[in-house]
CSV table of C-alpha atoms in Angstrom, one decimal:
chain,number,residue,atom,x,y,z
T,1035,MET,CA,102.4,34.7,91.6
T,1036,SER,CA,103.0,34.5,95.3
T,1037,SER,CA,103.2,37.8,97.0
T,1038,GLU,CA,106.1,38.5,99.3
T,1039,LEU,CA,105.6,40.3,102.6
T,1040,THR,CA,108.1,42.8,103.6
T,1041,VAL,CA,108.7,44.3,107.0
T,1042,VAL,CA,108.8,48.0,107.3
T,1043,ASP,CA,110.6,49.6,110.1
T,1044,PRO,CA,108.1,51.4,112.4
T,1045,PRO,CA,108.4,55.2,112.6
T,1046,PRO,CA,110.7,56.4,115.4
T,1047,THR,CA,107.9,58.5,116.9
T,1048,THR,CA,104.2,58.3,117.0
T,1049,ALA,CA,101.8,60.6,115.2
T,1050,ILE,CA,101.0,62.4,118.4
T,1051,GLU,CA,104.7,63.2,118.9
T,1052,ASP,CA,105.2,64.2,115.3
T,1053,ALA,CA,102.6,66.9,115.5
T,1054,ASP,CA,103.8,70.3,116.8
T,1055,PRO,CA,102.6,71.1,120.3
T,1056,PRO,CA,99.7,73.5,120.2
T,1057,ALA,CA,100.6,77.2,120.6
T,1058,PRO,CA,99.5,78.5,124.0
T,1059,THR,CA,96.4,80.7,123.9
T,1060,ARG,CA,97.3,84.3,124.4
T,1061,ARG,CA,95.3,86.0,127.0
T,1062,PRO,CA,96.1,89.8,126.9
T,1063,TRP,CA,93.7,90.5,129.6
T,1064,ARG,CA,96.0,88.9,132.2
T,1065,ARG,CA,98.5,91.7,131.6
T,1066,MET,CA,95.9,94.5,132.2
T,1067,PRO,CA,96.4,94.6,136.0
T,1068,VAL,CA,100.1,94.9,135.6
T,1069,VAL,CA,99.8,97.6,133.0
T,1070,LEU,CA,97.3,99.6,135.0
T,1071,ALA,CA,99.5,99.4,138.1
T,1072,ALA,CA,102.4,100.6,136.1
T,1073,LEU,CA,100.4,103.5,134.7
T,1074,VAL,CA,99.3,104.5,138.2
T,1075,ALA,CA,103.0,104.4,139.4
T,1076,ALA,CA,104.0,106.5,136.4
T,1077,TRP,CA,102.1,109.4,137.9
T,1078,ALA,CA,102.4,108.5,141.6
T,1079,VAL,CA,106.2,108.5,141.6
T,1080,PRO,CA,106.5,112.0,140.2
T,1081,VAL,CA,103.9,113.4,142.6
T,1082,ALA,CA,105.8,111.8,145.5
T,1083,THR,CA,109.2,113.1,144.5
T,1084,HIS,CA,107.8,116.5,143.9
T,1085,ALA,CA,106.3,116.6,147.4
T,1086,LEU,CA,109.6,115.6,149.1
T,1087,PRO,CA,111.0,117.6,147.0
T,1088,CYS,CA,113.4,115.5,145.0
T,1089,ASP,CA,112.6,116.3,141.4
T,1090,TRP,CA,116.2,115.9,140.4
T,1091,LEU,CA,115.7,112.1,140.7
T,1092,LEU,CA,113.1,112.0,137.9
T,1093,PRO,CA,115.3,112.5,134.8
T,1094,PRO,CA,117.6,109.5,135.7
T,1095,LEU,CA,114.4,107.5,136.4
T,1096,VAL,CA,113.0,108.2,133.0
T,1097,LEU,CA,116.3,107.4,131.4
T,1098,LEU,CA,116.5,104.0,133.1
T,1099,ALA,CA,112.9,103.3,132.3
T,1100,ALA,CA,113.4,104.0,128.6
T,1101,ALA,CA,116.6,102.0,128.5
T,1102,SER,CA,114.9,99.0,130.2
T,1103,VAL,CA,112.4,98.7,127.3
T,1104,LEU,CA,115.0,98.9,124.5
T,1105,ARG,CA,116.7,95.7,123.4
T,1106,GLY,CA,119.6,97.0,121.4
T,1107,GLY,CA,123.2,97.2,122.6
T,1108,ARG,CA,125.3,94.7,124.5
T,1109,THR,CA,126.4,96.8,127.5
T,1110,LEU,CA,124.7,99.1,130.0
T,1111,LEU,CA,126.3,102.2,128.5
T,1112,ASP,CA,125.1,101.1,125.0
T,1113,ARG,CA,121.5,101.0,126.3
T,1114,LEU,CA,121.8,104.3,128.1
T,1115,VAL,CA,123.2,106.1,125.2
T,1116,LEU,CA,120.5,104.8,122.9
T,1117,ALA,CA,117.8,105.7,125.4
T,1118,LEU,CA,119.3,109.2,125.8
T,1119,ALA,CA,119.2,109.8,122.0
T,1120,LEU,CA,115.6,108.6,121.9
T,1121,LEU,CA,114.6,110.9,124.8
T,1122,LEU,CA,116.3,113.9,123.2
T,1123,GLY,CA,114.4,113.4,120.0
T,1124,ALA,CA,111.1,113.0,121.9
T,1125,ALA,CA,111.8,116.2,124.0
T,1126,THR,CA,112.6,118.4,121.0
T,1127,ALA,CA,109.5,117.2,119.2
T,1128,GLY,CA,107.4,117.6,122.3
T,1129,GLY,CA,108.5,121.2,122.6
T,1130,LEU,CA,105.9,122.1,120.1
T,1131,LEU,CA,103.3,120.9,122.7
T,1132,PHE,CA,104.8,122.3,125.8
T,1133,ALA,CA,104.2,126.0,124.9
T,1134,VAL,CA,100.6,125.2,124.2
T,1135,TRP,CA,99.3,123.0,126.9
T,1136,PRO,CA,98.6,124.5,130.3
T,1137,TRP,CA,101.4,122.8,132.3
T,1138,GLY,CA,104.4,124.1,130.4
T,1139,MET,CA,107.6,122.2,131.4
T,1140,ARG,CA,106.7,121.4,135.0
T,1141,PRO,CA,108.4,118.3,136.3
T,1142,VAL,CA,105.3,116.3,137.4
T,1143,PRO,CA,103.3,116.3,134.1
T,1144,MET,CA,106.5,116.0,132.1
T,1145,THR,CA,107.6,112.9,133.9
T,1146,GLY,CA,104.2,111.4,134.1
T,1147,LEU,CA,103.7,111.8,130.4
T,1148,ALA,CA,107.2,110.3,129.7
T,1149,LEU,CA,106.7,107.3,132.0
T,1150,THR,CA,103.2,106.7,130.6
T,1151,MET,CA,104.6,106.5,127.1
T,1152,VAL,CA,107.3,104.1,128.3
T,1153,VAL,CA,104.7,101.8,129.9
T,1154,LEU,CA,102.4,101.8,126.9
T,1155,ALA,CA,105.4,101.0,124.6
T,1156,ALA,CA,106.4,98.2,126.8
T,1157,ALA,CA,102.9,96.8,126.8
T,1158,ALA,CA,102.5,97.1,123.1
T,1159,LEU,CA,105.9,95.4,122.4
T,1160,ARG,CA,105.3,92.8,125.2
T,1161,ARG,CA,108.6,93.6,126.9
T,1162,ARG,CA,109.5,93.4,130.5
T,1163,PRO,CA,111.9,96.0,132.0
T,1164,ARG,CA,115.4,94.6,131.7
T,1165,LEU,CA,118.8,96.2,131.8
T,1166,PRO,CA,122.3,94.6,131.0
T,1167,ARG,CA,124.6,94.1,133.9
T,1168,PRO,CA,127.2,96.8,134.4
T,1169,GLY,CA,130.6,95.8,133.0
T,1170,TRP,CA,134.1,97.0,133.2
T,1171,VAL,CA,134.0,97.9,129.5
T,1172,ASP,CA,131.8,100.9,130.3
T,1173,LEU,CA,134.3,102.3,132.7
T,1174,PHE,CA,136.8,103.5,130.0
T,1175,PRO,CA,134.4,106.0,128.2
T,1176,VAL,CA,133.1,107.2,131.6
T,1177,ALA,CA,136.5,107.7,133.1
T,1178,GLY,CA,137.9,109.4,130.1
T,1179,THR,CA,134.9,111.8,130.0
T,1180,ALA,CA,135.3,112.6,133.7
T,1181,ALA,CA,139.1,113.3,133.2
T,1182,LEU,CA,138.6,115.6,130.2
T,1183,LEU,CA,135.7,117.6,131.9
T,1184,SER,CA,137.7,118.1,135.1
T,1185,TYR,CA,140.5,119.7,133.0
T,1186,LEU,CA,138.3,121.8,130.7
T,1187,SER,CA,136.1,123.1,133.5
T,1188,ALA,CA,139.0,124.5,135.5
T,1189,PRO,CA,138.3,128.2,134.4
T,1190,TRP,CA,134.7,127.9,135.6
T,1191,GLN,CA,135.9,126.5,138.9
T,1192,ARG,CA,138.1,129.5,139.4
T,1193,ALA,CA,135.3,131.9,138.6
T,1194,THR,CA,134.0,133.0,142.0
T,1195,ASP,CA,131.5,135.8,141.1
T,1196,LEU,CA,129.3,137.0,138.3
T,1197,ALA,CA,132.0,139.3,136.9
T,1198,ASP,CA,134.4,136.3,136.4
T,1199,GLN,CA,131.7,134.2,134.8
T,1200,LEU,CA,130.7,137.0,132.4
T,1201,THR,CA,134.3,137.5,131.5
T,1202,ILE,CA,134.5,133.9,130.4
T,1203,LEU,CA,131.3,134.1,128.4
T,1204,ALA,CA,132.3,137.3,126.7
T,1205,ARG,CA,135.3,135.6,125.1
T,1206,GLY,CA,133.0,133.7,122.9
T,1207,GLU,CA,130.9,134.9,120.0
T,1208,ASP,CA,127.5,133.5,120.8
T,1209,ASN,CA,127.5,132.8,124.6
T,1210,LEU,CA,125.4,135.8,125.5
T,1211,ARG,CA,122.8,135.2,122.8
T,1212,HIS,CA,122.4,131.5,123.8
T,1213,LEU,CA,122.1,132.6,127.4
T,1214,ALA,CA,119.3,134.9,126.5
T,1215,LEU,CA,117.5,132.1,124.5
T,1216,PHE,CA,118.0,129.7,127.4
T,1217,ASP,CA,116.4,132.2,129.8
T,1218,VAL,CA,113.5,133.0,127.5
T,1219,VAL,CA,112.7,129.4,126.7
T,1220,GLY,CA,112.6,128.7,130.4
T,1221,ARG,CA,110.3,131.6,131.0
T,1222,LEU,CA,107.8,130.6,128.3
T,1223,GLY,CA,107.9,126.9,129.0
T,1224,GLY,CA,108.5,126.0,125.3
T,1225,TYR,CA,109.9,127.2,122.0
T,1226,ALA,CA,110.0,131.0,121.6
T,1227,PHE,CA,108.7,130.8,117.9
T,1228,VAL,CA,105.6,129.0,119.0
T,1229,ASP,CA,104.4,132.1,120.9
T,1230,PRO,CA,106.3,135.0,119.2
T,1231,ALA,CA,103.9,137.6,120.7
T,1232,ALA,CA,105.0,136.7,124.2
T,1233,ALA,CA,108.7,136.4,123.3
T,1234,LYS,CA,109.2,139.5,121.2
T,1235,ASP,CA,109.4,141.7,124.4
T,1236,GLN,CA,112.1,139.5,126.0
T,1237,ILE,CA,114.4,138.8,123.1
T,1238,ILE,CA,115.5,140.3,119.8
T,1239,SER,CA,113.5,139.3,116.7
T,1240,GLN,CA,116.5,137.7,115.0
T,1241,LEU,CA,116.6,135.0,117.7
T,1242,LEU,CA,112.9,134.1,117.6
T,1243,TYR,CA,113.3,131.5,114.8
T,1244,TYR,CA,116.9,130.4,115.7
T,1245,PRO,CA,117.2,126.6,116.3
T,1246,GLN,CA,116.2,126.1,119.9
T,1247,GLY,CA,116.4,122.4,120.5
T,1248,TRP,CA,119.4,122.6,122.9
T,1249,HIS,CA,117.8,125.5,124.8
T,1250,LEU,CA,114.5,123.6,125.2
T,1251,VAL,CA,116.2,120.5,126.5
T,1252,THR,CA,118.4,122.3,129.0
T,1253,ALA,CA,115.6,124.6,130.2
T,1254,LEU,CA,113.5,121.5,130.7
T,1255,LEU,CA,116.2,119.7,132.7
T,1256,ASP,CA,116.9,122.9,134.6
T,1257,GLY,CA,113.3,122.9,135.9
T,1258,PHE,CA,114.0,119.6,137.7
T,1259,LEU,CA,116.8,121.2,139.7
T,1260,THR,CA,115.0,124.3,140.9
T,1261,PRO,CA,111.3,124.9,141.7
T,1262,ALA,CA,109.3,126.9,139.2
T,1263,SER,CA,108.8,129.7,141.7
T,1264,ALA,CA,112.6,130.0,142.3
T,1265,ALA,CA,113.9,129.3,138.8
T,1266,PRO,CA,117.0,131.3,138.0
T,1267,ARG,CA,116.4,134.3,135.8
T,1268,GLY,CA,118.7,137.0,134.5
T,1269,PRO,CA,122.1,137.1,136.2
T,1270,ALA,CA,121.2,134.1,138.3
T,1271,ALA,CA,120.9,132.0,135.1
T,1272,VAL,CA,124.5,132.4,134.1
T,1273,ASP,CA,125.8,129.7,136.4
T,1274,HIS,CA,123.1,127.3,135.2
T,1275,TYR,CA,123.9,128.1,131.6
T,1276,ALA,CA,127.6,127.4,132.1
T,1277,GLY,CA,126.8,124.1,133.8
T,1278,TRP,CA,124.6,122.9,131.0
T,1279,LEU,CA,127.2,124.0,128.4
T,1280,MET,CA,129.8,121.9,130.1
T,1281,ALA,CA,127.3,119.0,130.4
T,1282,SER,CA,126.6,119.2,126.7
T,1283,PHE,CA,130.3,119.1,125.9
T,1284,GLY,CA,130.7,116.1,128.3
T,1285,LEU,CA,128.0,114.3,126.3
T,1286,LEU,CA,129.9,114.9,123.1
T,1287,VAL,CA,133.1,113.5,124.7
T,1288,LEU,CA,131.3,110.5,126.1
T,1289,VAL,CA,129.7,109.7,122.7
T,1290,LEU,CA,133.0,110.0,121.0
T,1291,LEU,CA,134.7,107.6,123.4
T,1292,TRP,CA,131.7,105.3,123.4
T,1293,ALA,CA,131.7,105.2,119.6
T,1294,ALA,CA,135.4,104.5,119.4
T,1295,HIS,CA,135.1,101.5,121.8
T,1296,ARG,CA,132.0,100.3,120.1
T,1297,ILE,CA,133.5,100.3,116.6
T,1298,ALA,CA,136.7,98.7,118.0
T,1299,GLY,CA,134.7,95.7,119.2
T,1300,PRO,CA,136.0,93.2,121.7
T,1301,VAL,CA,139.7,94.0,122.4
T,1302,HIS,CA,142.1,93.6,125.2
T,1303,PRO,CA,141.7,95.9,128.2
T,1304,LEU,CA,145.2,97.4,127.6
T,1305,HIS,CA,144.1,98.3,124.0
T,1306,ARG,CA,141.0,100.0,125.5
T,1307,ILE,CA,143.2,102.1,127.7
T,1308,VAL,CA,145.4,103.1,124.8
T,1309,LEU,CA,142.2,103.8,122.7
T,1310,THR,CA,140.8,106.1,125.4
T,1311,VAL,CA,144.0,108.0,125.8
T,1312,VAL,CA,144.4,108.5,122.0
T,1313,VAL,CA,140.8,109.7,121.5
T,1314,GLY,CA,141.1,112.0,124.5
T,1315,ALA,CA,144.3,113.5,123.1
T,1316,LEU,CA,142.7,114.0,119.7
T,1317,ILE,CA,139.8,115.8,121.3
T,1318,LEU,CA,142.1,118.2,123.2
T,1319,GLY,CA,144.4,118.7,120.2
T,1320,THR,CA,141.6,119.6,117.7
T,1321,GLN,CA,139.2,122.6,117.5
T,1322,LEU,CA,136.5,120.8,119.6
T,1323,PRO,CA,137.3,122.6,122.9
T,1324,ARG,CA,136.9,125.9,121.1
T,1325,LEU,CA,133.2,125.1,121.0
T,1326,LEU,CA,133.1,125.8,124.7
T,1327,VAL,CA,135.0,129.1,124.4
T,1328,SER,CA,133.1,130.4,121.4
T,1329,GLY,CA,129.7,129.4,122.8
T,1330,TYR,CA,128.3,126.9,120.3
T,1331,PRO,CA,126.0,124.6,122.4
T,1332,THR,CA,123.7,123.8,119.5
T,1333,GLU,CA,126.7,122.6,117.4
T,1334,ILE,CA,127.9,120.5,120.4
T,1335,LEU,CA,124.6,118.7,120.6
T,1336,GLY,CA,124.4,118.2,116.9
T,1337,LEU,CA,127.9,116.8,116.7
T,1338,ALA,CA,127.1,114.4,119.5
T,1339,LEU,CA,124.0,113.0,117.8
T,1340,THR,CA,125.9,112.8,114.5
T,1341,VAL,CA,128.7,110.8,116.1
T,1342,LEU,CA,126.2,108.5,117.6
T,1343,LEU,CA,124.5,107.9,114.3
T,1344,ALA,CA,127.9,107.3,112.6
T,1345,ALA,CA,128.7,104.7,115.3
T,1346,LEU,CA,125.5,102.9,114.7
T,1347,VAL,CA,126.0,102.9,111.0
T,1348,GLY,CA,129.6,101.6,111.3
T,1349,ARG,CA,128.5,98.9,113.8
T,1350,PRO,CA,124.7,98.3,113.5
T,1351,LEU,CA,122.7,97.0,116.3
T,1352,ALA,CA,122.0,93.2,116.2
T,1353,ALA,CA,118.3,92.2,115.9
T,1354,PRO,CA,117.1,91.0,119.3
T,1355,ALA,CA,115.9,87.4,119.5
T,1356,ASN,CA,112.3,87.0,120.4
T,1357,ARG,CA,111.9,83.9,122.7
T,1358,SER,CA,108.2,84.0,122.5
T,1359,SER,CA,107.9,83.7,118.7
T,1360,CYS,CA,111.1,81.8,117.7
T,1361,SER,CA,110.5,78.5,115.8
T,1362,PRO,CA,112.8,75.5,115.5
T,1363,ARG,CA,112.7,75.6,111.7
T,1364,CYS,CA,115.5,75.6,109.1
T,1365,SER,CA,114.9,76.7,105.6
T,1366,SER,CA,118.3,76.2,103.9
T,1367,PRO,CA,121.5,74.3,104.6
T,1368,SER,CA,123.5,77.6,104.6
T,1369,ALA,CA,121.4,79.4,107.3
T,1370,SER,CA,121.7,78.7,111.0
T,1371,PRO,CA,118.4,77.7,112.5
T,1372,THR,CA,116.8,79.5,115.4
T,1373,THR,CA,116.0,77.3,118.4
T,1374,CYS,CA,113.9,77.6,121.5
T,1375,SER,CA,114.8,76.3,124.8
T,1376,SER,CA,111.3,74.7,125.2
T,1377,ARG,CA,111.5,72.7,122.0
T,1378,PRO,CA,114.0,70.1,120.7
T,1379,PRO,CA,116.7,71.3,118.4
T,1380,PRO,CA,115.9,71.3,114.6
T,1381,CYS,CA,117.3,69.0,112.1
T,1382,TRP,CA,119.3,70.2,109.1
T,1383,CYS,CA,117.3,69.3,106.0
T,1384,SER,CA,118.4,69.1,102.4
T,1385,ALA,CA,116.5,69.0,99.1
T,1386,GLY,CA,114.2,71.8,100.1
T,1387,CYS,CA,112.9,70.0,103.2
T,1388,SER,CA,111.9,72.4,106.0
T,1389,ALA,CA,112.1,70.7,109.3
T,1390,THR,CA,109.7,71.3,112.2
T,1391,GLY,CA,110.9,70.3,115.6
T,1392,GLY,CA,113.5,67.9,114.2
T,1393,ARG,CA,110.9,65.2,113.6
T,1394,ARG,CA,108.7,66.0,110.6
T,1395,CYS,CA,109.1,68.2,107.6
T,1396,ALA,CA,106.7,71.0,106.9
T,1397,ALA,CA,106.2,69.6,103.3
T,1398,GLY,CA,106.9,66.1,102.2
T,1399,PRO,CA,107.7,62.9,104.0
T,1400,PRO,CA,109.0,62.7,107.6
T,1401,CYS,CA,112.6,63.5,108.2
T,1402,SER,CA,114.8,60.6,107.8
T,1403,PRO,CA,118.6,60.1,108.3
T,1404,SER,CA,119.2,60.4,104.6
T,1405,ALA,CA,117.2,63.7,104.3
T,1406,CYS,CA,118.1,65.3,107.6
T,1407,SER,CA,121.3,65.8,109.5
T,1408,PRO,CA,122.5,67.9,112.4
T,1409,PRO,CA,123.4,71.5,111.5
T,1410,PRO,CA,127.0,72.2,110.8
T,1411,SER,CA,129.1,73.8,113.5
T,1412,PRO,CA,129.5,77.6,113.1
């Protein structure tokens, strides 16, 4: 029987082209000079600002540094709110250490420790500092918060002396007790219950184990505004306490407006204006402003964090895409493949064929027009 010769079409690509390009060799040691330089700057910058003195610049610097390492959120305000919540949690947990170590809550060691943790986290996660561009969407919560605070702070603006300020504080139920805790936590440089022997002579025993997260955070931030040798104590701390009380309520208002705009999603600017006005009117029309009069700063901070958590549950953060580890591979016709800019787009395989680079399947014969087709449009 005579054999017949058939001509087989040559493969569209060569074997060298079919193979995936070798993965670049990672050399972590190349990052070491950058990490070491960042660690040196994490301590050099606080020392320089303390010598000027401009310690008040350090908290915004730490906030921006922490926000630049995060990858959740679409807007700049999203990133800042998430970073602020992260720093609040770290500060309240670190309060257990502040009363024990020898530096207390001094600005330089506090900022140096915070920036060091940010640098190490960025190095471990292989993330470069990056912030979203400011957008007009962030203006609505910020403008609404500024308008409400300017209205609610009018009584404090008219208070010209200590007698007027104490008159405002005396209207509430807990203002004077929170003022005492704020003063004692600032004196001790940490939680009062960590060192009860030192605190029992300065405060009543019933307040030793009262929740002191808000007092610790505000006393810590207050140390960046005034030198440790000239920190306000006693009657001089009333003005500072009132300022932090208003700032805490401003945080609650900002988080409420931010959560409303985040859950609403992309809407028309006119709708955002209406949303801001409606949420602001609801804040003024409810019992929330009574938190200022009654003196409930811990509840204000707790409500702000609760609203933030509810907003993230209602509209979760999207998982960030990792450009360094993405692979042009599809596993099923119903899932959208992930592509990298440095590699060709993947093919859309059927019959369990997993494409690699759009040229050869991970298992089975090479991709062919009958087994592989472009991915459907979303």
